[in-house]
Amino acid sequence: MGKKNLDSLFIKSEKILPTKEEEKDLRKKASKPKTVKERDSEVISIKITPTELAIIKGKAGELVPLGTFVKHYIRTKTDLFTKE
């Protein structure tokens, strides 16, 4: 066999595109959109000292955004959002 003779080369035929059933399985199952009343759309802004910020950063860790941490803490550990 010479260097340029490709007769002994075997090429497999593979399906690249998924079938209809596989395509349905690949689609993401999305949840229903929230109504306007359920969405978090209002903004509250606070100012804190650098020491307080360092404490919150220590408790939140590196992966969780600070706003998300504070909101979760207020919702789960306080009764601030409950009607009395």
Short mmCIF file of C-alpha atoms in Angstrom, two decimals:
data_model
loop_
_atom_site.label_atom_id
_atom_site.label_comp_id
_atom_site.label_asym_id
_atom_site.label_seq_id
_atom_site.Cartn_x
_atom_site.Cartn_y
_atom_site.Cartn_z
CA MET A 1 0.00 0.00 0.00
CA GLY A 2 1.40 3.36 -1.02
CA LYS A 3 1.24 6.47 1.08
CA LYS A 4 -1.66 7.95 -0.88
CA ASN A 5 -3.76 4.78 -1.31
CA LEU A 6 -6.80 4.98 0.98
CA ASP A 7 -8.62 1.84 -0.27
CA SER A 8 -8.26 -0.01 3.04
CA LEU A 9 -9.69 2.91 5.03
CA PHE A 10 -13.14 2.18 6.47
CA ILE A 11 -15.44 5.12 7.22
CA LYS A 12 -18.30 4.57 9.64
CA SER A 13 -21.61 6.24 8.90
CA GLU A 14 -22.91 7.78 12.11
CA LYS A 15 -26.08 9.69 12.70
CA ILE A 16 -25.16 13.17 13.80
CA LEU A 17 -28.62 14.63 14.27
CA PRO A 18 -30.82 13.19 17.03
CA THR A 19 -34.04 11.38 16.21
CA LYS A 20 -37.41 12.92 17.09
CA GLU A 21 -37.62 10.90 20.34
CA GLU A 22 -34.10 11.89 21.39
CA GLU A 23 -34.83 15.51 20.54
CA LYS A 24 -37.86 15.52 22.83
CA ASP A 25 -35.74 14.13 25.66
CA LEU A 26 -33.07 16.79 25.13
CA ARG A 27 -35.50 19.66 25.48
CA LYS A 28 -35.39 21.39 28.82
CA LYS A 29 -38.47 21.02 30.97
CA ALA A 30 -39.19 24.63 31.89
CA SER A 31 -41.39 25.64 34.78
CA LYS A 32 -44.42 27.83 34.25
CA PRO A 33 -43.70 31.56 34.34
CA LYS A 34 -44.57 33.38 37.55
CA THR A 35 -47.40 35.86 37.59
CA VAL A 36 -46.67 39.56 37.99
CA LYS A 37 -47.69 39.43 41.66
CA GLU A 38 -45.22 36.62 42.43
CA ARG A 39 -42.16 38.15 40.74
CA ASP A 40 -39.46 39.93 42.70
CA SER A 41 -39.62 43.34 41.06
CA GLU A 42 -39.17 45.87 43.88
CA VAL A 43 -35.73 47.11 44.94
CA ILE A 44 -34.52 48.02 48.43
CA SER A 45 -31.12 49.62 48.94
CA ILE A 46 -29.20 49.80 52.23
CA LYS A 47 -25.84 51.20 53.28
CA ILE A 48 -23.68 49.25 55.71
CA THR A 49 -20.22 49.69 57.18
CA PRO A 50 -17.18 47.87 55.77
CA THR A 51 -17.06 45.73 58.93
CA GLU A 52 -20.67 44.66 58.46
CA LEU A 53 -19.98 43.90 54.80
CA ALA A 54 -17.04 41.69 55.75
CA ILE A 55 -19.23 39.78 58.21
CA ILE A 56 -21.94 39.22 55.60
CA LYS A 57 -19.35 38.12 53.01
CA GLY A 58 -17.95 35.64 55.52
CA LYS A 59 -21.37 34.16 56.23
CA ALA A 60 -22.46 34.08 52.58
CA GLY A 61 -19.30 32.45 51.29
CA GLU A 62 -17.69 32.96 47.91
CA LEU A 63 -20.30 31.33 45.68
CA VAL A 64 -23.54 32.99 46.79
CA PRO A 65 -24.27 36.60 45.75
CA LEU A 66 -24.73 38.88 48.77
CA GLY A 67 -28.20 40.07 47.77
CA THR A 68 -29.41 36.49 47.38
CA PHE A 69 -27.95 35.55 50.76
CA VAL A 70 -29.55 38.50 52.56
CA LYS A 71 -32.93 37.92 50.89
CA HIS A 72 -32.90 34.21 51.77
CA TYR A 73 -31.86 34.99 55.36
CA ILE A 74 -34.66 37.55 55.78
CA ARG A 75 -37.26 35.21 54.29
CA THR A 76 -36.27 32.12 56.29
CA LYS A 77 -34.97 33.39 59.65
CA THR A 78 -37.22 36.40 60.31
CA ASP A 79 -40.92 37.17 60.19
CA LEU A 80 -40.39 40.48 58.37
CA PHE A 81 -42.52 39.51 55.34
CA THR A 82 -45.45 37.97 57.25
CA LYS A 83 -48.63 39.94 57.84
CA GLU A 84 -49.54 40.47 61.46
#
